[in-house]
Tab-separated table of C-alpha atoms in Angstrom:
chain	number	residue	atom	x	y	z
A	118	MET	CA	-10.452	-11.674	39.354
A	119	ASP	CA	-10.625	-7.948	38.564
A	120	CYS	CA	-11.326	-5.621	41.460
A	121	LEU	CA	-14.046	-3.054	40.892
A	122	PRO	CA	-12.764	0.423	41.831
A	123	ASN	CA	-14.434	2.653	44.343
A	124	ASN	CA	-17.652	4.059	42.860
A	125	SER	CA	-16.826	7.495	44.188
A	126	ASP	CA	-13.766	7.658	41.940
A	127	ASN	CA	-15.462	8.496	38.629
A	128	LYS	CA	-12.285	8.819	36.567
A	129	THR	CA	-10.956	5.500	37.815
A	130	LEU	CA	-14.339	3.867	37.255
A	131	LYS	CA	-14.494	5.063	33.632
A	132	ARG	CA	-10.923	3.961	33.032
A	133	TRP	CA	-11.701	0.522	34.469
A	134	PHE	CA	-14.736	0.133	32.184
A	135	PHE	CA	-12.670	1.282	29.196
A	136	ILE	CA	-9.832	-1.188	29.803
A	137	ASN	CA	-12.165	-4.139	30.302
A	138	LYS	CA	-14.368	-3.226	27.340
A	139	MET	CA	-11.367	-2.685	25.078
A	140	ASP	CA	-9.954	-6.053	26.102
A	141	CYS	CA	-13.221	-7.882	25.378
A	142	LEU	CA	-13.849	-6.171	22.049
A	143	LEU	CA	-10.333	-6.672	20.781
A	144	LYS	CA	-10.416	-10.354	21.721
A	145	GLU	CA	-13.662	-10.788	19.779
A	146	SER	CA	-12.355	-8.740	16.865
A	147	ASN	CA	-9.066	-10.626	16.694
A	148	SER	CA	-10.991	-13.868	16.446
A	149	PHE	CA	-13.244	-12.410	13.740
A	150	TYR	CA	-10.349	-10.844	11.863
A	151	SER	CA	-8.525	-14.152	11.829
A	152	LEU	CA	-11.472	-15.674	9.990
A	153	SER	CA	-11.789	-12.616	7.752
A	154	SER	CA	-8.094	-12.748	6.889
A	155	ASP	CA	-8.372	-16.429	6.019
A	156	ARG	CA	-11.203	-15.638	3.625
A	157	ARG	CA	-9.216	-12.775	2.120
A	158	LEU	CA	-6.167	-14.975	1.611
A	159	ASP	CA	-8.305	-17.719	0.112
A	160	SER	CA	-9.611	-15.278	-2.510
A	161	MET	CA	-6.130	-14.286	-3.693
A	162	ASP	CA	-3.018	-16.045	-4.915
A	163	LEU	CA	0.167	-15.954	-2.877
A	164	LYS	CA	3.544	-16.250	-4.517
A	165	SER	CA	5.835	-18.508	-2.548
A	166	ASN	CA	8.753	-16.105	-2.839
A	167	HIS	CA	6.829	-13.099	-1.589
A	168	THR	CA	5.289	-12.345	1.779
A	169	ALA	CA	2.771	-9.785	0.506
A	170	LEU	CA	-0.620	-10.472	-0.988
A	171	VAL	CA	-0.592	-10.889	-4.764
A	172	LEU	CA	-3.779	-10.603	-6.757
A	173	ALA	CA	-4.787	-13.384	-9.065
A	174	ASP	CA	-5.129	-12.598	-12.750
A	175	PRO	CA	-7.963	-10.122	-13.340
A	176	ALA	CA	-11.241	-11.526	-14.525
A	177	PRO	CA	-11.784	-10.725	-18.217
A	178	LEU	CA	-13.596	-7.443	-18.748
A	179	ASN	CA	-15.462	-7.401	-22.020
A	180	LYS	CA	-18.761	-6.277	-23.436
A	181	SER	CA	-20.540	-9.259	-21.951
A	182	THR	CA	-19.624	-8.013	-18.486
A	183	LEU	CA	-21.564	-4.816	-19.081
A	184	ARG	CA	-24.734	-6.712	-18.160
A	185	VAL	CA	-25.595	-8.104	-14.744
A	186	SER	CA	-28.343	-10.430	-13.668
A	187	SER	CA	-31.640	-8.914	-12.636
A	188	GLY	CA	-31.039	-10.389	-9.197
A	189	LEU	CA	-28.746	-7.452	-8.452
A	190	LEU	CA	-31.604	-5.014	-8.954
A	191	PRO	CA	-34.058	-4.018	-6.225
A	192	TYR	CA	-37.297	-5.110	-7.889
A	193	SER	CA	-38.194	-8.780	-7.608
A	194	GLY	CA	-39.820	-10.115	-10.722
A	195	ALA	CA	-38.180	-7.505	-12.939
A	196	THR	CA	-36.815	-8.706	-16.260
A	197	LEU	CA	-34.128	-7.262	-18.495
A	198	SER	CA	-34.985	-5.929	-21.906
A	199	GLN	CA	-32.495	-5.765	-24.742
A	200	ASN	CA	-31.725	-2.068	-24.250
A	201	LEU	CA	-30.673	-2.280	-20.575
A	202	PHE	CA	-34.053	-1.241	-19.234
A	203	LEU	CA	-36.236	-3.242	-16.886
A	204	THR	CA	-39.890	-4.128	-16.965
A	205	VAL	CA	-41.021	-3.259	-13.455
A	206	PRO	CA	-44.197	-4.461	-11.734
A	207	THR	CA	-46.745	-1.657	-11.417
A	208	MET	CA	-47.212	-0.219	-7.925
A	209	LYS	CA	-50.423	-1.409	-6.360
A	210	ALA	CA	-52.856	1.008	-4.806
A	211	GLY	CA	-52.745	1.288	-1.044
A	212	ILE	CA	-49.039	0.597	-0.497
A	213	LEU	CA	-47.778	4.159	-0.806
A	214	ASP	CA	-47.650	4.853	2.919
A	215	ILE	CA	-45.845	1.566	3.540
A	216	ARG	CA	-43.244	2.456	0.938
A	217	ALA	CA	-42.885	5.937	2.405
A	218	SER	CA	-42.384	4.355	5.821
A	219	ASN	CA	-39.698	2.081	4.398
A	220	CYS	CA	-38.110	5.126	2.806
A	221	LEU	CA	-38.034	6.850	6.197
A	222	ASP	CA	-36.362	3.806	7.755
A	223	SER	CA	-33.699	3.901	5.040
A	224	MET	CA	-33.222	7.634	5.529
A	225	GLU	CA	-32.586	7.131	9.232
A	226	SER	CA	-30.281	4.123	8.840
A	227	SER	CA	-28.162	5.780	6.130
A	228	SER	CA	-27.828	9.072	8.015
A	229	PRO	CA	-25.829	8.792	11.244
A	230	PRO	CA	-25.817	11.880	13.494
A	231	ASP	CA	-23.449	14.674	12.525
A	232	LYS	CA	-20.356	15.042	14.644
A	233	LYS	CA	-21.481	18.478	15.732
A	234	SER	CA	-24.703	17.005	17.148
A	235	ARG	CA	-22.982	14.351	19.263
A	236	ASP	CA	-22.188	14.864	22.911
A	237	PHE	CA	-18.448	14.433	23.051
A	238	ASN	CA	-18.437	15.485	26.686
A	239	ASN	CA	-19.658	12.023	27.509
A	240	ASP	CA	-16.415	10.136	28.064
A	241	LEU	CA	-17.999	6.699	27.960
A	242	GLU	CA	-19.817	7.384	24.664
A	243	SER	CA	-16.627	8.695	23.098
A	244	THR	CA	-14.743	5.652	24.361
A	245	ASP	CA	-17.358	3.282	22.918
A	246	THR	CA	-17.046	4.924	19.502
A	247	ASP	CA	-13.265	4.782	19.576
A	248	VAL	CA	-13.188	1.132	20.629
A	249	ALA	CA	-15.702	0.131	17.949
A	250	TYR	CA	-13.739	1.948	15.242
A	251	ARG	CA	-10.450	0.321	16.275
A	252	ALA	CA	-12.097	-3.080	16.225
A	253	TRP	CA	-13.583	-2.317	12.789
A	254	LEU	CA	-10.110	-1.441	11.477
A	255	LEU	CA	-9.078	-5.033	12.054
A	256	LYS	CA	-11.491	-6.076	9.320
A	257	TYR	CA	-10.956	-3.028	7.079
A	258	PRO	CA	-7.320	-1.993	7.688
A	259	SER	CA	-6.165	1.531	6.966
A	260	ALA	CA	-4.921	1.875	3.395
A	261	LEU	CA	-2.143	4.090	4.753
A	262	ALA	CA	-0.980	1.583	7.354
A	263	SER	CA	-1.357	-1.213	4.769
A	264	PHE	CA	0.211	0.722	1.906
A	265	ASP	CA	2.902	-1.887	1.211
A	266	GLN	CA	0.259	-4.602	1.185
A	267	ILE	CA	-1.541	-2.676	-1.573
A	268	THR	CA	1.467	-1.679	-3.666
A	269	ASN	CA	3.494	-4.903	-3.495
A	270	PRO	CA	0.972	-6.733	-5.721
A	271	ALA	CA	1.044	-3.676	-8.022
A	272	LYS	CA	4.705	-4.150	-8.925
A	273	GLY	CA	4.884	-4.743	-12.640
A	274	LYS	CA	1.248	-3.714	-13.023
A	275	ARG	CA	-0.501	-0.530	-14.108
A	276	ILE	CA	-2.728	1.022	-11.469
A	277	ALA	CA	-6.052	2.447	-12.658
A	278	LEU	CA	-7.535	4.828	-10.097
A	279	PHE	CA	-11.252	5.520	-9.615
A	280	LEU	CA	-12.455	8.153	-7.147
A	281	ASP	CA	-15.806	9.247	-5.777
A	282	TYR	CA	-16.167	12.990	-5.139
A	283	ASP	CA	-18.397	14.007	-2.201
A	284	GLY	CA	-17.024	12.686	1.077
A	285	THR	CA	-13.921	11.376	-0.697
A	286	LEU	CA	-12.215	14.317	-2.390
A	287	SER	CA	-14.283	16.948	-0.609
A	288	PRO	CA	-15.864	16.999	2.850
A	289	ILE	CA	-19.592	16.479	3.314
A	290	VAL	CA	-21.056	19.954	3.819
A	291	ASP	CA	-24.478	21.343	4.700
A	292	ASN	CA	-24.914	23.011	1.306
A	293	PRO	CA	-24.199	20.576	-1.562
A	294	ASP	CA	-23.446	23.531	-3.842
A	295	CYS	CA	-20.477	24.386	-1.613
A	296	ALA	CA	-18.747	20.988	-1.612
A	297	PHE	CA	-15.479	22.449	-2.865
A	298	MET	CA	-12.281	20.449	-2.836
A	299	SER	CA	-9.221	22.128	-1.356
A	300	ASN	CA	-6.374	23.376	-3.524
A	301	ASP	CA	-4.110	20.824	-1.854
A	302	MET	CA	-6.491	18.012	-2.793
A	303	ARG	CA	-6.733	19.284	-6.368
A	304	ALA	CA	-2.940	19.298	-6.597
A	305	ALA	CA	-2.792	15.753	-5.211
A	306	VAL	CA	-5.345	14.507	-7.763
A	307	LYS	CA	-3.546	16.311	-10.585
A	308	ASN	CA	-0.223	14.756	-9.588
A	309	VAL	CA	-1.568	11.229	-9.261
A	310	ALA	CA	-3.241	11.521	-12.689
A	311	GLN	CA	0.184	12.161	-14.229
A	312	PHE	CA	1.236	8.640	-13.277
A	313	PHE	CA	-1.997	6.613	-13.312
A	314	PRO	CA	-5.157	6.664	-15.461
A	315	THR	CA	-7.635	8.410	-13.154
A	316	ALA	CA	-11.412	8.778	-13.305
A	317	ILE	CA	-13.985	10.363	-11.030
A	318	ILE	CA	-17.307	8.540	-10.706
A	319	SER	CA	-19.868	10.661	-8.890
A	320	GLY	CA	-23.584	10.846	-8.245
A	321	ARG	CA	-23.407	14.484	-9.281
A	322	SER	CA	-24.015	15.510	-12.854
A	323	ARG	CA	-20.866	15.141	-14.920
A	324	ASP	CA	-20.755	18.868	-15.698
A	325	LYS	CA	-21.111	19.797	-12.034
A	326	VAL	CA	-18.374	17.490	-10.775
A	327	TYR	CA	-16.090	18.800	-13.528
A	328	GLU	CA	-16.753	22.347	-12.293
A	329	PHE	CA	-15.728	21.289	-8.792
A	330	VAL	CA	-12.566	19.465	-9.879
A	331	GLY	CA	-11.501	21.496	-12.913
A	332	LEU	CA	-8.867	19.043	-14.176
A	333	SER	CA	-8.992	18.174	-17.873
A	334	GLU	CA	-6.563	15.253	-17.552
A	335	LEU	CA	-9.159	13.090	-15.780
A	336	ASN	CA	-12.045	11.008	-17.066
A	337	TYR	CA	-15.460	11.828	-15.619
A	338	ALA	CA	-18.597	9.785	-14.998
A	339	GLY	CA	-21.639	11.548	-13.549
A	340	SER	CA	-25.084	10.430	-12.385
A	341	HIS	CA	-23.643	7.297	-10.729
A	342	GLY	CA	-22.018	6.237	-13.991
A	343	MET	CA	-24.985	6.946	-16.274
A	344	ASP	CA	-23.117	9.795	-17.992
A	345	ILE	CA	-19.557	8.839	-18.966
A	346	MET	CA	-17.111	10.855	-21.021
A	347	GLY	CA	-14.063	8.881	-22.081
A	348	PRO	CA	-11.516	8.484	-24.855
A	349	VAL	CA	-12.649	7.537	-28.344
A	350	ARG	CA	-12.758	3.781	-28.919
A	351	GLN	CA	-13.702	2.379	-32.320
A	352	SER	CA	-15.232	-0.689	-30.676
A	353	PHE	CA	-17.960	1.484	-29.121
A	354	ASP	CA	-18.993	3.252	-32.330
A	355	ASP	CA	-21.838	0.810	-32.939
A	356	HIS	CA	-23.113	1.016	-29.358
A	357	SER	CA	-26.635	2.465	-29.292
A	358	ASN	CA	-25.940	4.501	-26.147
A	359	CYS	CA	-22.520	5.804	-27.187
A	360	ILE	CA	-22.017	8.900	-29.333
A	361	ARG	CA	-19.060	11.010	-30.433
A	362	SER	CA	-18.762	14.402	-28.773
A	363	THR	CA	-16.129	16.966	-27.769
A	364	ASP	CA	-14.871	17.945	-24.329
A	365	ASN	CA	-14.248	21.451	-22.977
A	366	GLN	CA	-10.908	21.594	-24.787
A	367	GLY	CA	-12.458	20.619	-28.122
A	368	LYS	CA	-10.984	17.114	-28.008
A	369	GLU	CA	-13.053	14.323	-29.549
A	370	VAL	CA	-14.450	11.920	-26.942
A	371	ASN	CA	-16.987	9.140	-26.552
A	372	LEU	CA	-20.105	10.014	-24.575
A	373	PHE	CA	-21.915	7.050	-23.053
A	374	GLN	CA	-25.412	7.690	-21.644
A	375	PRO	CA	-27.390	4.461	-21.140
A	376	ALA	CA	-30.360	6.330	-19.601
A	377	SER	CA	-30.683	9.037	-22.261
A	378	GLU	CA	-34.350	8.324	-22.973
A	379	PHE	CA	-35.164	9.094	-19.318
A	380	LEU	CA	-34.131	12.756	-19.567
A	381	PRO	CA	-37.674	14.158	-20.110
A	382	MET	CA	-38.984	12.027	-17.234
A	383	ILE	CA	-36.159	13.106	-14.900
A	384	ASP	CA	-36.771	16.786	-15.701
A	385	GLU	CA	-40.483	16.329	-15.039
A	386	VAL	CA	-39.848	14.646	-11.692
A	387	PHE	CA	-37.314	17.311	-10.738
A	388	ASN	CA	-39.868	20.090	-11.250
A	389	SER	CA	-42.523	18.146	-9.336
A	390	LEU	CA	-40.171	17.547	-6.402
A	391	ILE	CA	-39.259	21.237	-6.325
A	392	ASN	CA	-42.943	22.119	-5.977
A	393	ASN	CA	-43.734	19.349	-3.494
A	394	THR	CA	-40.889	20.151	-1.102
A	395	LYS	CA	-40.704	23.939	-1.350
A	396	ASP	CA	-42.467	24.369	2.006
A	397	ILE	CA	-40.106	21.977	3.853
A	398	ARG	CA	-37.490	24.100	5.527
A	399	GLY	CA	-33.959	22.964	4.681
A	400	ALA	CA	-34.923	20.593	1.856
A	401	LYS	CA	-32.965	20.976	-1.372
A	402	VAL	CA	-33.666	19.276	-4.698
A	403	GLU	CA	-30.763	18.865	-7.116
A	404	ASN	CA	-30.978	17.889	-10.780
A	405	ASN	CA	-28.037	15.612	-11.568
A	406	LYS	CA	-29.144	15.057	-15.168
A	407	PHE	CA	-29.972	11.342	-15.044
A	408	CYS	CA	-31.036	11.296	-11.403
A	409	VAL	CA	-32.620	13.699	-8.934
A	410	SER	CA	-31.255	14.162	-5.415
A	411	VAL	CA	-33.411	15.303	-2.503
A	412	HIS	CA	-31.092	16.531	0.263
A	413	TYR	CA	-32.474	16.579	3.799
A	414	ARG	CA	-29.263	17.304	5.721
A	415	ASN	CA	-30.661	20.672	6.838
A	416	VAL	CA	-34.196	19.401	7.484
A	417	ASP	CA	-35.333	18.998	11.087
A	418	GLU	CA	-35.436	15.276	11.823
A	419	LYS	CA	-39.086	15.488	12.849
A	420	ASP	CA	-39.852	16.518	9.240
A	421	TRP	CA	-38.075	13.586	7.611
A	422	THR	CA	-41.389	11.740	7.486
A	423	VAL	CA	-42.806	14.598	5.427
A	424	VAL	CA	-39.846	14.426	3.033
A	425	ALA	CA	-40.314	10.673	2.566
A	426	GLN	CA	-44.039	11.028	1.919
A	427	ARG	CA	-43.636	13.941	-0.507
A	428	VAL	CA	-41.040	12.046	-2.540
A	429	HIS	CA	-43.362	9.042	-2.804
A	430	ASP	CA	-46.263	11.298	-3.718
A	431	VAL	CA	-44.266	12.212	-6.817
A	432	ILE	CA	-42.705	8.926	-7.910
A	433	ARG	CA	-45.781	6.743	-7.335
A	434	ASN	CA	-46.748	7.446	-10.946
A	435	TYR	CA	-43.291	6.599	-12.307
A	436	PRO	CA	-42.806	2.822	-12.005
A	437	ARG	CA	-39.622	3.007	-14.084
A	438	LEU	CA	-37.933	5.117	-11.429
A	439	ARG	CA	-36.559	3.883	-8.111
A	440	LEU	CA	-35.219	5.317	-4.874
A	441	THR	CA	-31.731	4.881	-3.470
A	442	HIS	CA	-30.309	6.341	-0.276
A	443	GLY	CA	-27.048	8.061	0.570
A	444	ARG	CA	-25.750	10.221	3.379
A	445	LYS	CA	-28.803	12.375	4.131
A	446	VAL	CA	-29.939	12.294	0.527
A	447	VAL	CA	-32.725	10.409	-1.264
A	448	GLU	CA	-32.112	9.861	-4.955
A	449	VAL	CA	-34.574	9.155	-7.737
A	450	ARG	CA	-32.941	7.078	-10.455
A	451	PRO	CA	-34.010	5.213	-13.601
A	452	VAL	CA	-34.546	1.493	-13.213
A	453	ILE	CA	-31.814	0.382	-15.585
A	454	ASN	CA	-29.142	-2.254	-15.454
A	455	TRP	CA	-26.341	0.187	-14.613
A	456	ASP	CA	-24.380	1.362	-11.567
A	457	LYS	CA	-20.901	2.488	-10.513
A	458	GLY	CA	-19.579	-1.046	-10.822
A	459	LYS	CA	-20.677	-1.136	-14.450
A	460	ALA	CA	-19.093	2.276	-14.940
A	461	VAL	CA	-15.729	0.973	-13.692
A	462	THR	CA	-15.919	-1.931	-16.130
A	463	PHE	CA	-16.875	0.384	-18.996
A	464	LEU	CA	-14.085	2.861	-18.226
A	465	LEU	CA	-11.491	0.091	-18.052
A	466	GLU	CA	-12.562	-0.964	-21.530
A	467	SER	CA	-12.592	2.645	-22.748
A	468	LEU	CA	-9.055	3.156	-21.460
A	469	GLY	CA	-7.851	-0.048	-23.095
A	470	LEU	CA	-7.190	-1.648	-19.713
A	471	SER	CA	-9.606	-4.576	-19.810
A	472	ASN	CA	-8.421	-8.130	-20.422
A	473	CYS	CA	-5.030	-7.018	-19.130
A	474	GLU	CA	-3.223	-9.105	-16.552
A	475	ASP	CA	-0.963	-6.191	-15.671
A	476	VAL	CA	-3.719	-3.815	-14.474
A	477	LEU	CA	-4.676	-3.213	-10.838
A	478	PRO	CA	-7.840	-1.090	-10.406
A	479	ILE	CA	-8.266	0.806	-7.122
A	480	TYR	CA	-11.592	2.430	-6.236
A	481	VAL	CA	-11.908	4.938	-3.375
A	482	GLY	CA	-15.381	5.979	-2.211
A	483	ASP	CA	-17.480	6.679	0.861
A	484	ASP	CA	-21.132	6.097	-0.009
A	485	GLN	CA	-23.549	3.210	-0.438
A	486	THR	CA	-23.530	3.607	-4.229
A	487	ASP	CA	-19.774	2.935	-4.228
A	488	GLU	CA	-20.446	-0.569	-2.927
A	489	ASP	CA	-21.349	-1.673	-6.470
A	490	ALA	CA	-17.815	-0.793	-7.575
A	491	PHE	CA	-16.258	-2.442	-4.513
A	492	LYS	CA	-18.261	-5.570	-5.271
A	493	VAL	CA	-17.070	-5.741	-8.892
A	494	LEU	CA	-13.427	-5.570	-7.796
A	495	ARG	CA	-13.860	-8.058	-4.953
A	496	GLU	CA	-15.880	-10.637	-6.877
A	497	GLY	CA	-13.674	-10.290	-9.938
A	498	ASN	CA	-10.598	-10.662	-7.718
A	499	CYS	CA	-9.006	-7.937	-9.812
A	500	GLY	CA	-8.497	-4.889	-7.595
A	501	TYR	CA	-8.973	-3.117	-4.289
A	502	GLY	CA	-11.896	-1.139	-2.919
A	503	ILE	CA	-11.088	1.462	-0.260
A	504	LEU	CA	-13.961	2.739	1.888
A	505	VAL	CA	-13.765	6.275	3.272
A	506	SER	CA	-15.504	6.260	6.650
A	507	SER	CA	-14.947	7.481	10.194
A	508	VAL	CA	-17.618	5.139	11.572
A	509	PRO	CA	-17.796	1.334	11.399
A	510	LYS	CA	-20.016	-0.117	8.676
A	511	GLU	CA	-20.114	-3.240	6.555
A	512	SER	CA	-18.601	-2.972	3.098
A	513	ASN	CA	-17.336	-4.890	0.076
A	514	ALA	CA	-14.118	-2.876	0.298
A	515	PHE	CA	-10.803	-4.397	1.376
A	516	PHE	CA	-9.297	-1.347	3.073
A	517	SER	CA	-10.395	1.960	4.593
A	518	LEU	CA	-9.446	5.600	4.995
A	519	LYS	CA	-10.953	7.818	7.660
A	520	ASP	CA	-11.659	11.050	5.760
A	521	PRO	CA	-10.680	13.141	2.698
A	522	GLN	CA	-7.485	14.207	4.457
A	523	GLU	CA	-6.357	10.577	4.578
A	524	VAL	CA	-7.442	10.145	0.950
A	525	MET	CA	-5.100	12.989	0.005
A	526	GLU	CA	-2.249	11.364	1.934
A	527	PHE	CA	-2.925	8.087	0.132
A	528	LEU	CA	-2.810	9.796	-3.279
A	529	LYS	CA	0.456	11.502	-2.378
A	530	SER	CA	1.883	8.175	-1.223
A	531	LEU	CA	0.998	6.599	-4.572
A	532	VAL	CA	2.938	9.321	-6.391
A	533	VAL	CA	5.997	8.890	-4.152
A	534	TRP	CA	5.825	5.108	-4.574
A	535	LYS	CA	5.609	5.412	-8.365
A	536	LYS	CA	8.531	7.834	-8.570
A	537	THR	CA	10.644	5.620	-6.320
A	538	SER	CA	9.747	2.497	-8.295
A	539	THR	CA	10.665	4.214	-11.555
A	540	LEU	CA	14.071	5.259	-10.224
A	541	CYS	CA	14.773	1.770	-8.898
A	542	ASN	CA	13.974	0.216	-12.280
A	543	LYS	CA	16.439	2.430	-14.151
């Protein structure tokens, strides 16, 4: 039986609590991870002559996969129309405040306290956070520590890389207009794109994320995949939402915009939100072309209720728009059958990498909207999702990275691995 230390010895007391709590949590986590690992192994094929995980053949990716069931969308009773749009039940009078309250709940749950606002002088609180994160890593192992586990199944395959921007390639900052990626990160992305087809899928407008990144060798998808610029493919010429265009270098490209008819509505909502939130200190409204983002990172938490109510005051008259939540941002988006998971599927087809058994897609992202892409890769048993997070949270990803710095190290490791593999095969 453990002996409780003398209460007057605070350091010893804290250490005793830490050791016992760590032991209990790790025992529980090991048991959970054992079950999680069994499920992970069950979902993949293992070659008898190899100790590493090997992915089963990718699920076919074709035009039929560009549609998902209405069950994946947030409105019960909604039905799909032929042009990707949904028929949404009209909002009933009298439920606005309830919806605003639900919005506030989502704002709070999706916005953990900033590191700078936490009390790191509290040893026990810091210890709790550290223990929880280590336990969480048992379910979502570090992609750096598990690098061989990721790359061994990639031998003989072509890796296709998909990256989120904010919180993945750049840090989350107070001013969204200042979310610049470092020169080192830009160099890492540029280098990895020399060896693997690489695309950035962001909630930002496509033009804005291109300004941040500034690399012409990448493919870009903005507005959570509702604005995709990719290589010309003859098979998409008859697609109603796909048109020929040119990029910044004058090269002919395909431009896919499944929510193009929403542009006037989005602009109207953007202007209304600007007017409705202009007196809320710290609020910032951003037009991301096919969606509108209301940032409340710099808003006093006591005013979050006001933000939620003002947003609902605007969108109550737009039943074909919906709200989604990110890290201290509320987003107004069209109710269409499209998300980042669909964007991954579309880009794989655009790059000529669908229906290929020798392709391994990897998606790296940090936000709730990236879960759609993680889910596509997990359910299709065709690739890996990597969640970027420094705090424990549930995800459809297989692996994790702590922050953009670790993302950069992962990208560099991919380049080294590819160069080494190429030399070994000569």
